[in-house]
mmCIF file of C-alpha atoms in Angstrom:
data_model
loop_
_atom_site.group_PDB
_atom_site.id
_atom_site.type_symbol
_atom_site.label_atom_id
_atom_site.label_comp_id
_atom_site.label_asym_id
_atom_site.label_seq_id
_atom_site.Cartn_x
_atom_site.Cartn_y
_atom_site.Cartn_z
ATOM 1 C CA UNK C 62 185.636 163.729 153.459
ATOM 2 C CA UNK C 63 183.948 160.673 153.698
ATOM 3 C CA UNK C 64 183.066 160.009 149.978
ATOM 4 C CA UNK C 65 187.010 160.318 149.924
ATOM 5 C CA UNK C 66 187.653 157.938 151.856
ATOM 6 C CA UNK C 67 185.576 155.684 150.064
ATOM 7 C CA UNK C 68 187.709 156.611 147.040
ATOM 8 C CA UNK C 69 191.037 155.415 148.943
ATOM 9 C CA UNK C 70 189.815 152.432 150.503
ATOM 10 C CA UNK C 71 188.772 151.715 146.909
ATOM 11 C CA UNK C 72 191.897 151.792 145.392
ATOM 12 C CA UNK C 73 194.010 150.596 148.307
ATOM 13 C CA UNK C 74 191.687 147.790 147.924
ATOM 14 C CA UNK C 75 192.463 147.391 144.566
ATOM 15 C CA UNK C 76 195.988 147.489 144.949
ATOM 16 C CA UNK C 77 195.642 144.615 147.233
ATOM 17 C CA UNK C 78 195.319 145.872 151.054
ATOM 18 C CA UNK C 79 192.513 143.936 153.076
ATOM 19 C CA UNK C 80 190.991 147.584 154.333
ATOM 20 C CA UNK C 81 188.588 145.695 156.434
ATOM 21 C CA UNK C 82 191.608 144.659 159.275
ATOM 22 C CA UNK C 83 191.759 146.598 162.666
ATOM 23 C CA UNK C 84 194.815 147.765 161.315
ATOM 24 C CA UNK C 85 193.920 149.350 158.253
ATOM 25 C CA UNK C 86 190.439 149.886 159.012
ATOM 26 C CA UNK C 87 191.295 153.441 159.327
ATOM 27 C CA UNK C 88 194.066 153.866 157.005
ATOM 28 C CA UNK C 89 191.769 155.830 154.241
ATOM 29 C CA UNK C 90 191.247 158.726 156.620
ATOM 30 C CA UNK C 91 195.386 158.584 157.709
ATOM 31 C CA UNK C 92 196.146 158.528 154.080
ATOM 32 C CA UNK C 93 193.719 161.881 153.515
ATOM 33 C CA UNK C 94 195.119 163.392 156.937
ATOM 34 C CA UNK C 95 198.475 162.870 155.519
ATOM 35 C CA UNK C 96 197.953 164.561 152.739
ATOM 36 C CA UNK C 97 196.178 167.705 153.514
ATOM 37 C CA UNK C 98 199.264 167.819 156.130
ATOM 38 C CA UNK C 99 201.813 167.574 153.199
ATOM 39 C CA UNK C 100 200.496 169.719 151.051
ATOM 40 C CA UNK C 101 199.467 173.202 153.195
ATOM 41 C CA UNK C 102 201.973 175.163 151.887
ATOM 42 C CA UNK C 103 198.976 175.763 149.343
ATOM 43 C CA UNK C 104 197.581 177.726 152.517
ATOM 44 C CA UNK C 105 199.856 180.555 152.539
ATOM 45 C CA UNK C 106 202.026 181.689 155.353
ATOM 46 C CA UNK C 107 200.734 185.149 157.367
ATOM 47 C CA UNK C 108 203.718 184.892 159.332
ATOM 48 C CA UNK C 109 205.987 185.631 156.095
ATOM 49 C CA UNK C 110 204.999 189.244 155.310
ATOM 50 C CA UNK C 111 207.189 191.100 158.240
ATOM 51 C CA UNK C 112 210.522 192.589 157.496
ATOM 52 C CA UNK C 113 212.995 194.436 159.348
ATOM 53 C CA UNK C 114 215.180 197.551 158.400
ATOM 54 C CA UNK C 115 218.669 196.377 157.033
ATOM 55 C CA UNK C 116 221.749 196.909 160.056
ATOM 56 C CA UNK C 117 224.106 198.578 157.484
ATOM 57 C CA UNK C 118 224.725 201.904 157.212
ATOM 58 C CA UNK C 119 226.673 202.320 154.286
ATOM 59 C CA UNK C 120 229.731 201.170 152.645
ATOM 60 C CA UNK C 121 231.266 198.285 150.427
ATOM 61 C CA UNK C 122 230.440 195.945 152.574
ATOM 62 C CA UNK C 123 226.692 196.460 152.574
ATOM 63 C CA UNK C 124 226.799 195.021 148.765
ATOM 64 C CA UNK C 125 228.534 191.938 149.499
ATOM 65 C CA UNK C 126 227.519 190.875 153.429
ATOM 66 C CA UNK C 127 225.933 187.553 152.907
ATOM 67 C CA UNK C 128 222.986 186.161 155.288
ATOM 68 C CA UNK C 129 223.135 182.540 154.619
ATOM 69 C CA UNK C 130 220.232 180.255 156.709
ATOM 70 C CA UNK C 131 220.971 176.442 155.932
ATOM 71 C CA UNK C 132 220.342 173.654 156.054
ATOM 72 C CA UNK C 133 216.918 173.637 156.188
ATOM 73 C CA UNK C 134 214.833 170.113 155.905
ATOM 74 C CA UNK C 135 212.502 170.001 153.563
ATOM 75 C CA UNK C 136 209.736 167.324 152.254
ATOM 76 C CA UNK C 137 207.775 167.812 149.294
ATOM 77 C CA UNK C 138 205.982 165.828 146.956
ATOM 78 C CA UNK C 139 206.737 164.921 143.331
ATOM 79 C CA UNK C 140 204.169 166.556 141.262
ATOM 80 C CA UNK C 141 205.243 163.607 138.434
ATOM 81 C CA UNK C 142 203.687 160.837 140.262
ATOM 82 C CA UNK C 143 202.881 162.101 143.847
ATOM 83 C CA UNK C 144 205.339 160.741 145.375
ATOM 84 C CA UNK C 145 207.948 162.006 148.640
ATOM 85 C CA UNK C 146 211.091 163.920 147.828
ATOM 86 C CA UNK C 147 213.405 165.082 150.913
ATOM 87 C CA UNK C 148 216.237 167.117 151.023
ATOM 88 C CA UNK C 149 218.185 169.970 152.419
ATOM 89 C CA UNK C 150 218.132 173.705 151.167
ATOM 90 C CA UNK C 151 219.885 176.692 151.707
ATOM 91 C CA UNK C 152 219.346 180.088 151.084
ATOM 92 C CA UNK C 153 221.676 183.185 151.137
ATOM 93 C CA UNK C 154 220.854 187.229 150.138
ATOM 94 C CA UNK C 155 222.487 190.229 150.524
ATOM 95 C CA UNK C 156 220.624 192.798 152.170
ATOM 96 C CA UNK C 157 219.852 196.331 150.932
ATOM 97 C CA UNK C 158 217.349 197.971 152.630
ATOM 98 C CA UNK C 159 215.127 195.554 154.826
ATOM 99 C CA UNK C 160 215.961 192.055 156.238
ATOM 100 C CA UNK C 161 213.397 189.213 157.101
ATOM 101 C CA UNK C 162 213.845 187.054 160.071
ATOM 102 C CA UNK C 163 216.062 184.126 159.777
ATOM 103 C CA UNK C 164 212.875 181.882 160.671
ATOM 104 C CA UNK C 165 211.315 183.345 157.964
ATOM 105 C CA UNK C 166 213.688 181.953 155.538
ATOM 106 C CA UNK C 167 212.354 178.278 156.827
ATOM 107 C CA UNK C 168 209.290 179.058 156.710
ATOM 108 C CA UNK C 169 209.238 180.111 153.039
ATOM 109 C CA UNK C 170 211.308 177.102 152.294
ATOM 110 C CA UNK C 171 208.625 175.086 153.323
ATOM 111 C CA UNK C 172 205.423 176.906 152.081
ATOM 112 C CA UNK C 173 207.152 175.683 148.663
ATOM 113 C CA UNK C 174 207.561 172.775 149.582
ATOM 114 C CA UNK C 175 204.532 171.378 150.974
ATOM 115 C CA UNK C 176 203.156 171.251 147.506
ATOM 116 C CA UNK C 177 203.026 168.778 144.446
ATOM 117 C CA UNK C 178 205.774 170.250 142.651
ATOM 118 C CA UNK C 179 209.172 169.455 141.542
ATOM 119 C CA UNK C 180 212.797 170.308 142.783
ATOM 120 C CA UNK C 181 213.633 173.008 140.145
ATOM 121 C CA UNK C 182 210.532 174.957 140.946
ATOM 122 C CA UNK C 183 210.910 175.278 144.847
ATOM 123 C CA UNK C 184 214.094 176.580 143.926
ATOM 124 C CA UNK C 185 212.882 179.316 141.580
ATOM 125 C CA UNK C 186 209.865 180.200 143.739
ATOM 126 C CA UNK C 187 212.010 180.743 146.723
ATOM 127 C CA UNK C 188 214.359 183.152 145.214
ATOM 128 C CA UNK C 189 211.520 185.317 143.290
ATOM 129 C CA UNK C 190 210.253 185.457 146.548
ATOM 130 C CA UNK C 191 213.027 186.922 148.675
ATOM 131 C CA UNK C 192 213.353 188.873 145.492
ATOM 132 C CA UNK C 193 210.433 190.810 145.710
ATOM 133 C CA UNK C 194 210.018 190.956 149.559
ATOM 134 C CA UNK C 195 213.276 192.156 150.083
ATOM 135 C CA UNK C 196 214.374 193.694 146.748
ATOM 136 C CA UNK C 197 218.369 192.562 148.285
ATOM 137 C CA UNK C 198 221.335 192.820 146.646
ATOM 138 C CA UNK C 199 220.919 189.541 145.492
ATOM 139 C CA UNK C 200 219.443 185.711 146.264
ATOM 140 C CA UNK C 201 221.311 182.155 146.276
ATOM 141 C CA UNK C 202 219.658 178.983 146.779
ATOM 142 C CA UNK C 203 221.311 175.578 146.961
ATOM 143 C CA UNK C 204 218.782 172.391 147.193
ATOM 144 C CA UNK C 205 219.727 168.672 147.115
ATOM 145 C CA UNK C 206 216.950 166.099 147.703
ATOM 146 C CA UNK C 207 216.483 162.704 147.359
ATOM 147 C CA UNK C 208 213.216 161.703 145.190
ATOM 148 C CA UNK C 209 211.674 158.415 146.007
ATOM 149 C CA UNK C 210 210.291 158.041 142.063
ATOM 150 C CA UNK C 211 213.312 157.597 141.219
ATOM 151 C CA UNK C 212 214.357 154.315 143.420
ATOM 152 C CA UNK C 213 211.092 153.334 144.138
ATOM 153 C CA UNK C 214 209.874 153.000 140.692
ATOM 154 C CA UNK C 215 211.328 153.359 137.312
ATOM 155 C CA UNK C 216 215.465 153.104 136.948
ATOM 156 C CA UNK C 217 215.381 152.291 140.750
ATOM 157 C CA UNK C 218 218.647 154.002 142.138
ATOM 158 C CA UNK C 219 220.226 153.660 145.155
ATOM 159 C CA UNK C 220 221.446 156.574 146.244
ATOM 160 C CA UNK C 221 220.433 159.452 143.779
ATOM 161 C CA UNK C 222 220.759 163.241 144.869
ATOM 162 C CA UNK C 223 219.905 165.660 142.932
ATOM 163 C CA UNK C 224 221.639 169.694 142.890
ATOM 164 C CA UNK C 225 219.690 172.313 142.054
ATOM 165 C CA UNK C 226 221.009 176.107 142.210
ATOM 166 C CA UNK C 227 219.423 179.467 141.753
ATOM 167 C CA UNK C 228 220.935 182.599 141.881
ATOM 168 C CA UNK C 229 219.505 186.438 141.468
ATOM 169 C CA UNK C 230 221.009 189.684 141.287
ATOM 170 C CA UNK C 231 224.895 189.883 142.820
ATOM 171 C CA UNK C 232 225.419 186.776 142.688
ATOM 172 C CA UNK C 233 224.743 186.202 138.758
ATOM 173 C CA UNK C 234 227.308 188.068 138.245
ATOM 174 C CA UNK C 235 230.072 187.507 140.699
ATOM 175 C CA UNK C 236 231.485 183.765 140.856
ATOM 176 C CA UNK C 237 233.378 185.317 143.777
ATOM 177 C CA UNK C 238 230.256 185.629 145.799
ATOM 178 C CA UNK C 239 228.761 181.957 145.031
ATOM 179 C CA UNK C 240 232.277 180.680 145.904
ATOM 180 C CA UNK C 241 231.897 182.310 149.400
ATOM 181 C CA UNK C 242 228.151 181.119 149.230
ATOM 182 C CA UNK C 243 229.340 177.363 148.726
ATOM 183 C CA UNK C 244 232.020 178.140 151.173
ATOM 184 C CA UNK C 245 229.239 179.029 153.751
ATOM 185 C CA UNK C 246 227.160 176.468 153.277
ATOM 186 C CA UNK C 247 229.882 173.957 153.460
ATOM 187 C CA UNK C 248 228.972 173.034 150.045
ATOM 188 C CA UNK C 249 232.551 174.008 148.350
ATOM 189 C CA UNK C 250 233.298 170.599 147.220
ATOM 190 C CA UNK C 251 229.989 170.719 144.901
ATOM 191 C CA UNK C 252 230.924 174.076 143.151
ATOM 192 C CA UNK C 253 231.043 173.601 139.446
ATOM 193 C CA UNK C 254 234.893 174.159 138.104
ATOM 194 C CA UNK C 255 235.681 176.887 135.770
ATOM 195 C CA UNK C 256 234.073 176.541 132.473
#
């Protein structure tokens, strides 16, 4: 840990920070501490693996009764230059046999997240994991984050947000059910038009 700090305090240092004031005397080892923090989702999540047997018992409705969990915070970091991106997601499924507990949906959310990665793949990795935990009648995912490369740096926006969907199963099928997904989450307004 300590050569690592060295590293930092070298580059801070050659970025222009006096690393030698009482207030950034320690700022190497905050910087580390920070980023072991933001990036644990690499550590796996023991608390993920329980599920629960589904409530229906039969019937229509059983293939098109939505759990929808949202919105959840997220904060993540850009796997493009290592920089914060923050946003909201939301995650529906239909159940079939088991369920998971609606915790559980923010805490996979996050194991995702707290990674160097990008936007599209938390998506992706979110729903191929409800997917085969669950094996539901089908997974939707909504994200929207703000990415600080993108106004800190390079075409500097203001106010970007970025949409990302993902959908599995049902709802790849059925624009009915990602209308009442959208619906749901509150999210209506952003549904794409017909094509």
């Amino acid at each position: 840990m300590r050569q690592f700090e060295e590293y930092v305090k070298e580059i801070f240092a050659a970025f222009g920070m006096d690393p030698d004031t009482p207030a950034t005397r320690d700022t190497p080892r905050r910087f580390l501490q920070a980023m072991f923090d933001s990036t644990d989702g690499y550590e796996g999540d023991p608390k993920l693996i329980t599920v629960f047997d589904t409530e229906c018992r039969g019937g229509p409705d059983c293939r098109l009764s939505q759990v929808v969990e949202g919105p959840i915070q997220f904060f993540s970091l850009c796997e493009h230059h290592a920089l914060p991106f923050y946003g909201r997601a939301y995650v529906g499924y239909i159940a079939h046999e088991q369920i998971i507990g609606l915790s559980k949906l923010t805490r996979l959310v996050r194991l995702f997240a707290k990674r160097f990665t990008v936007q599209e793949r938390i998506g992706q990795q979110i729903a191929d994991s409800l997917d085969a935990m669950l094996h539901p009648h089908g997974v939707a995912v909504y994200l929207d984050a703000h990415h600080l490369c993108t106004q800190m740096r390079g075409v500097r926006e203001t106010a970007p947000l970025t949409r990302t969907t993902f959908w599995r199963g049902n709802y790849e099928s059925d624009p009915a059910l990602r209308t009442e997904f959208y619906v749901a989450c509150g999210l209506h307004r952003f549904e794409p038009g017909p094509r």
